[in-house]
Every structure is written in structure tokens, then in C-alpha cells.
Amino acid sequence: MKKLQTELFVILIMALLIQFCSLVPLTGRRQLSLVSDADMLSTSFVQYDQFLKENKLSTNTAQTNMVKGVGKRIQNAVVTYFARNNLSQELNGFVWEFNLIESNEVNAWCMPGGKVVVYSGILPITQDETGLAVVMGHEIAHAVAKHSNERMSQALLAQLGGQTLAAALLDKPQQTQQIWMTLFGVGVELGAMLPYSRLQESEADHLGLIFMAMAGYNPNGAVEFWQRMSQNAGAKPPEFLSTHPSDQSRIRKIKSEIPEAMKYYKR
Ligand SMILES: [Zn+2]
């Protein structure tokens, strides 16, 4: 009897989860979704502005222009890719923005809706525009594949009993904001960032290669970038590396995807 009850309970939970799963057209994968795109975007825009207020924008004009220029080219590639695949509506509500902040941290991220931040500490590793395109293409791929919606939903389920984002914002605004910050490693201790899953990392690598190639950057630069990143590990690995493990299997997988990406590469 007890066993039957447990089984019924498991079935009930599974049914609930399936109901809250939605198909993400870009990846063709079902993702847990306790958040609406509208709630996700409005939260993102508020949190992004807050982050910019609390951090120092770079005063290096050349580097700032490079970040904005590479970002704009990747943005155009994403818009073209989505249009070709009849997915343009998936970018509704995006307000793209690219900023370089002054920080020794080796990091970069893209919040939902195209809100990108690059930390100046990653520039010695990206080295040039192509290296920067690897990082920005990868982070933008996480955003357009709605990985943060998925991570936010998982955190809401684990920490706030499966509340929707809208309900959690009303009910527990501070805790909800805290969860948001751990998604991007913003305003919390280093290493407290919620890592992406292996599957999400693979999806972002794959899409990132295509986006950078369409933007006119040689995708082979991705292999070189991840090799430099892994050499940078040292005793105290940077934030970016702890959430983006650059082991040999990752680099091997990227290499195997280069021929496909080269088809999109326009010099
Ligand atoms: Zn990633």
C-alpha cells in the first residue's frame, strides 16, 4: 500500500512537471518553465540596470567599442539565424545591450533579452575580436536558448516550492532577487554562481560557433580560446572557468563541430 502511494505521488509530481515543461523551438528540447518570457525579461532589465549602476564601466574607449562592435555583429547573426528558421518571434521583447565593465574578474554573461556584460579581466584571454566573439557568441547562445528560464525554474522549484516567477517576486522579492544573482554570479561571493549543466554548455558551444561564424569570425578561434582558458586555470581558477569547465572533452567536441560552423563562415 505504502509503495503504491509513493508511486502515485511520483506520478503526480511527474504530471505536474510535464505540465510546466515547454518546448524550446531553438533547441527542440523540453525545458522546465515556471517563468513566463515577459516576467523573465522585465526582471532581467531591472537587474541589468541595477548591475550597471553598482559597477564601473570601462573608460577604455577602444576596448569598449570592440565589445559593442563584436556584440552588434553577433546580434545581427542571431537575428538572421532566427529569421531563417522561422523563429523571429522568439526574440520579441529583446533590447540588446553590450557593456564592458572594469573588473579583474575573468567573466562575461548575457541576461535574458540580450543584456550582455563583459568583464575587462577576460580580455587578456580573449586577446582579439575573434576570441571575444567566442565568449560573446557562447553567452548570447545561453540567452537565446532560454537556459536562464530553465535554471530560474529549477531554482524556484528547489528553493521556493515551485512558485512561478511572478508569484515569487510578489511573495519573496528578496529571495527571488538572490536566486537571480546566483544565476549570473552577480553581487555574490565568487564561486556561488549556479553552474550551467553539461547539456546547456554543449548547446551554447554549438550555437555560439554558428553565430560567431555568421558574424564573420573564424570558428577555429574557439578551439584556441578554450585552450588558452584551460591554461589559465592555475591554483585559483577564474569564475568563468568554474562555470565553464574547459577540459579536453569540451575542446574535442568543439573541434568536431567546426566543419558544420565553417558552412556559415563568411569572410
Ligand atoms: Zn556557458
Tab-separated table of C-alpha atoms and ligand atoms in Angstrom:
chain	number	residue	atom	x	y	z
A	1	MET	CA	0.000	0.000	0.000
A	2	LYS	CA	2.770	2.366	1.019
A	3	LYS	CA	4.603	1.536	-2.182
A	4	LEU	CA	1.510	2.269	-4.252
A	5	GLN	CA	1.078	5.619	-2.511
A	6	THR	CA	4.678	6.519	-3.229
A	7	GLU	CA	4.240	5.540	-6.855
A	8	LEU	CA	1.088	7.609	-7.175
A	9	PHE	CA	2.869	10.547	-5.588
A	10	VAL	CA	5.749	10.249	-8.041
A	11	ILE	CA	3.309	10.059	-10.964
A	12	LEU	CA	1.504	13.150	-9.707
A	13	ILE	CA	4.744	15.117	-9.425
A	14	MET	CA	5.823	13.981	-12.884
A	15	ALA	CA	2.470	15.050	-14.331
A	16	LEU	CA	2.844	18.464	-12.723
A	17	LEU	CA	6.373	18.845	-14.033
A	18	ILE	CA	5.370	17.862	-17.559
A	19	GLN	CA	2.645	20.472	-17.436
A	20	PHE	CA	5.218	23.099	-16.582
A	21	CYS	CA	7.619	21.982	-19.284
A	22	SER	CA	7.631	23.852	-22.530
A	23	LEU	CA	9.263	23.069	-25.835
A	24	VAL	CA	12.031	25.481	-26.695
A	25	PRO	CA	11.937	25.723	-30.501
A	26	LEU	CA	15.612	26.660	-30.905
A	27	THR	CA	16.892	23.546	-29.146
A	28	GLY	CA	13.940	21.238	-29.807
A	29	ARG	CA	14.163	20.239	-26.164
A	30	ARG	CA	11.538	20.378	-23.428
A	31	GLN	CA	12.575	22.616	-20.569
A	32	LEU	CA	11.065	23.128	-17.149
A	33	SER	CA	9.400	26.523	-17.233
A	34	LEU	CA	7.859	28.168	-14.172
A	35	VAL	CA	8.513	31.569	-15.663
A	36	SER	CA	6.883	33.458	-18.491
A	37	ASP	CA	9.104	35.184	-21.046
A	38	ALA	CA	7.525	38.521	-20.094
A	39	ASP	CA	8.352	38.095	-16.369
A	40	MET	CA	11.832	36.906	-17.250
A	41	LEU	CA	12.544	39.921	-19.483
A	42	SER	CA	11.175	42.561	-17.111
A	43	THR	CA	13.188	41.077	-14.228
A	44	SER	CA	16.267	40.935	-16.428
A	45	PHE	CA	16.044	44.588	-17.480
A	46	VAL	CA	15.689	45.776	-13.874
A	47	GLN	CA	18.566	43.590	-12.640
A	48	TYR	CA	20.820	44.589	-15.548
A	49	ASP	CA	20.350	48.318	-14.923
A	50	GLN	CA	20.963	47.740	-11.222
A	51	PHE	CA	24.196	45.890	-12.030
A	52	LEU	CA	25.432	48.710	-14.273
A	53	LYS	CA	24.701	51.259	-11.546
A	54	GLU	CA	26.695	49.272	-8.987
A	55	ASN	CA	29.697	48.580	-11.232
A	56	LYS	CA	32.203	50.724	-13.067
A	57	LEU	CA	32.004	50.929	-16.837
A	58	SER	CA	35.374	50.713	-18.558
A	59	THR	CA	36.926	54.043	-19.517
A	60	ASN	CA	38.973	52.355	-22.257
A	61	THR	CA	37.208	53.598	-25.385
A	62	ALA	CA	38.934	51.225	-27.816
A	63	GLN	CA	38.076	48.131	-25.762
A	64	THR	CA	34.527	49.336	-25.103
A	65	ASN	CA	33.969	49.929	-28.820
A	66	MET	CA	35.352	46.484	-29.576
A	67	VAL	CA	32.842	44.864	-27.166
A	68	LYS	CA	29.946	46.869	-28.619
A	69	GLY	CA	31.062	46.174	-32.200
A	70	VAL	CA	31.510	42.412	-31.770
A	71	GLY	CA	28.215	42.277	-29.848
A	72	LYS	CA	26.347	44.056	-32.610
A	73	ARG	CA	27.731	41.670	-35.244
A	74	ILE	CA	26.712	38.626	-33.171
A	75	GLN	CA	23.279	40.199	-32.595
A	76	ASN	CA	22.814	40.588	-36.384
A	77	ALA	CA	23.869	36.963	-36.881
A	78	VAL	CA	21.351	35.757	-34.270
A	79	VAL	CA	18.533	37.805	-35.816
A	80	THR	CA	19.368	36.375	-39.268
A	81	TYR	CA	19.625	32.801	-37.937
A	82	PHE	CA	16.259	33.071	-36.183
A	83	ALA	CA	14.584	34.597	-39.238
A	84	ARG	CA	15.907	31.788	-41.475
A	85	ASN	CA	14.456	29.230	-39.076
A	86	ASN	CA	11.086	30.992	-38.723
A	87	LEU	CA	11.807	31.723	-35.072
A	88	SER	CA	11.886	35.532	-35.142
A	89	GLN	CA	9.022	35.766	-32.631
A	90	GLU	CA	11.328	34.117	-30.067
A	91	LEU	CA	13.347	37.352	-29.987
A	92	ASN	CA	10.308	39.536	-29.269
A	93	GLY	CA	10.986	41.962	-26.432
A	94	PHE	CA	14.778	41.731	-26.764
A	95	VAL	CA	16.548	45.049	-26.100
A	96	TRP	CA	20.168	44.272	-26.945
A	97	GLU	CA	22.921	45.996	-24.984
A	98	PHE	CA	26.659	45.352	-24.714
A	99	ASN	CA	28.795	46.826	-21.951
A	100	LEU	CA	32.382	46.415	-20.784
A	101	ILE	CA	32.954	46.835	-17.058
A	102	GLU	CA	36.204	47.497	-15.245
A	103	SER	CA	36.950	44.359	-13.219
A	104	ASN	CA	39.820	41.916	-12.721
A	105	GLU	CA	37.343	39.074	-12.755
A	106	VAL	CA	37.552	36.722	-15.723
A	107	ASN	CA	33.880	36.664	-16.630
A	108	ALA	CA	31.109	37.511	-19.072
A	109	TRP	CA	27.372	36.794	-19.233
A	110	CYS	CA	24.194	37.584	-21.090
A	111	MET	CA	20.974	38.104	-19.164
A	112	PRO	CA	17.663	37.276	-20.891
A	113	GLY	CA	16.637	39.735	-23.600
A	114	GLY	CA	20.167	40.348	-24.910
A	115	LYS	CA	21.716	42.170	-21.950
A	116	VAL	CA	25.444	41.450	-22.161
A	117	VAL	CA	28.292	42.321	-19.787
A	118	VAL	CA	31.963	41.585	-20.469
A	119	TYR	CA	34.471	41.996	-17.585
A	120	SER	CA	37.772	43.606	-18.619
A	121	GLY	CA	39.597	40.756	-16.815
A	122	ILE	CA	38.690	38.324	-19.590
A	123	LEU	CA	40.248	40.450	-22.379
A	124	PRO	CA	43.835	39.181	-21.877
A	125	ILE	CA	42.487	35.671	-22.567
A	126	THR	CA	40.195	36.548	-25.478
A	127	GLN	CA	43.173	38.501	-26.937
A	128	ASP	CA	41.411	39.746	-30.090
A	129	GLU	CA	37.994	40.222	-31.680
A	130	THR	CA	37.739	36.560	-32.646
A	131	GLY	CA	38.402	35.421	-29.062
A	132	LEU	CA	35.842	37.925	-27.825
A	133	ALA	CA	33.332	36.626	-30.395
A	134	VAL	CA	33.790	33.114	-28.945
A	135	VAL	CA	32.818	34.314	-25.476
A	136	MET	CA	30.011	36.635	-26.554
A	137	GLY	CA	28.613	34.105	-29.045
A	138	HIS	CA	28.579	31.462	-26.322
A	139	GLU	CA	26.926	33.668	-23.679
A	140	ILE	CA	24.338	35.018	-26.136
A	141	ALA	CA	23.587	31.414	-27.154
A	142	HIS	CA	22.751	30.607	-23.493
A	143	ALA	CA	20.307	33.527	-23.504
A	144	VAL	CA	18.555	32.777	-26.781
A	145	ALA	CA	18.302	29.066	-25.889
A	146	LYS	CA	16.468	30.262	-22.744
A	147	HIS	CA	18.835	28.475	-20.386
A	148	SER	CA	18.238	31.058	-17.674
A	149	ASN	CA	14.499	30.440	-17.791
A	150	GLU	CA	15.315	26.797	-17.198
A	151	ARG	CA	17.784	27.496	-14.364
A	152	MET	CA	15.426	30.012	-12.758
A	153	SER	CA	12.627	27.443	-12.870
A	154	GLN	CA	14.838	24.770	-11.314
A	155	ALA	CA	15.866	27.156	-8.531
A	156	LEU	CA	12.241	28.170	-7.893
A	157	LEU	CA	11.310	24.520	-7.670
A	158	ALA	CA	14.185	23.662	-5.335
A	159	GLN	CA	14.105	26.748	-3.113
A	160	LEU	CA	10.606	28.213	-3.230
A	161	GLY	CA	8.468	25.098	-3.655
A	162	GLY	CA	7.735	25.554	-7.337
A	163	GLN	CA	6.268	29.045	-7.241
A	164	THR	CA	6.102	30.850	-10.544
A	165	LEU	CA	8.470	33.777	-11.002
A	166	ALA	CA	5.572	36.263	-10.883
A	167	ALA	CA	4.305	34.801	-7.586
A	168	ALA	CA	7.784	34.575	-6.076
A	169	LEU	CA	8.522	38.218	-6.949
A	170	LEU	CA	5.405	39.321	-5.071
A	171	ASP	CA	5.748	36.877	-2.228
A	172	LYS	CA	9.518	36.757	-1.569
A	173	PRO	CA	11.135	39.538	-3.583
A	174	GLN	CA	14.482	39.439	-1.778
A	175	GLN	CA	14.959	35.686	-2.024
A	176	THR	CA	13.904	35.802	-5.658
A	177	GLN	CA	16.456	38.512	-6.395
A	178	GLN	CA	19.080	36.441	-4.575
A	179	ILE	CA	18.329	33.458	-6.798
A	180	TRP	CA	18.639	35.691	-9.851
A	181	MET	CA	22.035	36.914	-8.737
A	182	THR	CA	23.374	33.385	-8.293
A	183	LEU	CA	22.313	32.622	-11.872
A	184	PHE	CA	24.828	35.144	-13.166
A	185	GLY	CA	27.373	35.260	-10.341
A	186	VAL	CA	26.430	38.891	-9.713
A	187	GLY	CA	26.754	40.524	-6.324
A	188	VAL	CA	27.509	37.299	-4.518
A	189	GLU	CA	30.695	35.645	-3.359
A	190	LEU	CA	32.850	34.139	-6.084
A	191	GLY	CA	32.081	30.520	-6.740
A	192	ALA	CA	28.486	30.908	-5.581
A	193	MET	CA	27.235	31.017	-9.128
A	194	LEU	CA	24.849	28.310	-10.165
A	195	PRO	CA	26.676	26.483	-12.962
A	196	TYR	CA	25.137	25.637	-16.297
A	197	SER	CA	24.552	21.939	-16.956
A	198	ARG	CA	26.766	19.991	-19.369
A	199	LEU	CA	23.890	19.844	-21.824
A	200	GLN	CA	23.385	23.617	-21.669
A	201	GLU	CA	27.119	24.165	-22.122
A	202	SER	CA	27.151	21.916	-25.209
A	203	GLU	CA	24.156	23.706	-26.701
A	204	ALA	CA	25.780	27.106	-26.093
A	205	ASP	CA	29.101	25.949	-27.616
A	206	HIS	CA	27.370	24.588	-30.703
A	207	LEU	CA	25.119	27.617	-31.317
A	208	GLY	CA	27.901	30.019	-30.350
A	209	LEU	CA	30.145	28.596	-33.093
A	210	ILE	CA	27.417	29.146	-35.691
A	211	PHE	CA	26.679	32.691	-34.501
A	212	MET	CA	30.360	33.720	-34.494
A	213	ALA	CA	30.865	32.211	-37.957
A	214	MET	CA	27.829	34.050	-39.352
A	215	ALA	CA	29.190	37.244	-37.788
A	216	GLY	CA	32.380	36.801	-39.809
A	217	TYR	CA	34.715	35.306	-37.193
A	218	ASN	CA	36.652	32.114	-37.916
A	219	PRO	CA	35.167	29.406	-35.645
A	220	ASN	CA	38.607	27.779	-35.313
A	221	GLY	CA	39.282	30.608	-32.891
A	222	ALA	CA	37.044	28.808	-30.389
A	223	VAL	CA	39.493	25.919	-30.026
A	224	GLU	CA	42.370	28.338	-29.444
A	225	PHE	CA	40.342	30.368	-26.937
A	226	TRP	CA	39.340	27.347	-24.830
A	227	GLN	CA	42.947	26.108	-24.864
A	228	ARG	CA	44.138	29.492	-23.547
A	229	MET	CA	41.347	29.432	-20.968
A	230	SER	CA	42.346	25.998	-19.681
A	231	GLN	CA	45.984	27.127	-19.390
A	232	ASN	CA	44.728	29.964	-17.229
A	233	ALA	CA	43.272	27.583	-14.635
A	234	GLY	CA	46.148	27.822	-12.129
A	235	ALA	CA	45.637	27.456	-8.396
A	236	LYS	CA	42.642	29.769	-8.275
A	237	PRO	CA	40.520	29.183	-11.372
A	238	PRO	CA	38.570	32.238	-12.571
A	239	GLU	CA	34.795	32.424	-12.146
A	240	PHE	CA	34.231	31.841	-15.846
A	241	LEU	CA	36.234	28.621	-15.753
A	242	SER	CA	34.434	27.227	-12.719
A	243	THR	CA	31.124	27.507	-14.559
A	244	HIS	CA	32.576	26.673	-17.969
A	245	PRO	CA	34.983	23.753	-17.451
A	246	SER	CA	37.346	23.779	-20.417
A	247	ASP	CA	38.506	20.195	-20.309
A	248	GLN	CA	39.787	18.158	-23.242
A	249	SER	CA	36.400	16.580	-23.947
A	250	ARG	CA	34.849	20.022	-24.411
A	251	ILE	CA	37.610	21.094	-26.773
A	252	ARG	CA	37.322	17.800	-28.694
A	253	LYS	CA	33.573	18.292	-29.123
A	254	ILE	CA	34.065	21.875	-30.338
A	255	LYS	CA	36.651	20.648	-32.875
A	256	SER	CA	34.166	18.097	-34.208
A	257	GLU	CA	31.581	20.855	-34.760
A	258	ILE	CA	33.882	23.219	-36.657
A	259	PRO	CA	33.168	21.772	-40.151
A	260	GLU	CA	29.443	22.486	-39.662
A	261	ALA	CA	30.157	26.031	-38.406
A	262	MET	CA	32.511	26.699	-41.340
A	263	LYS	CA	29.499	26.436	-43.666
A	264	TYR	CA	28.187	29.601	-42.060
A	265	TYR	CA	31.532	31.404	-42.132
A	266	LYS	CA	31.648	34.384	-44.448
A	267	ARG	CA	34.980	36.155	-44.678
B	1	ZN	ZN	28.359	28.506	-20.853
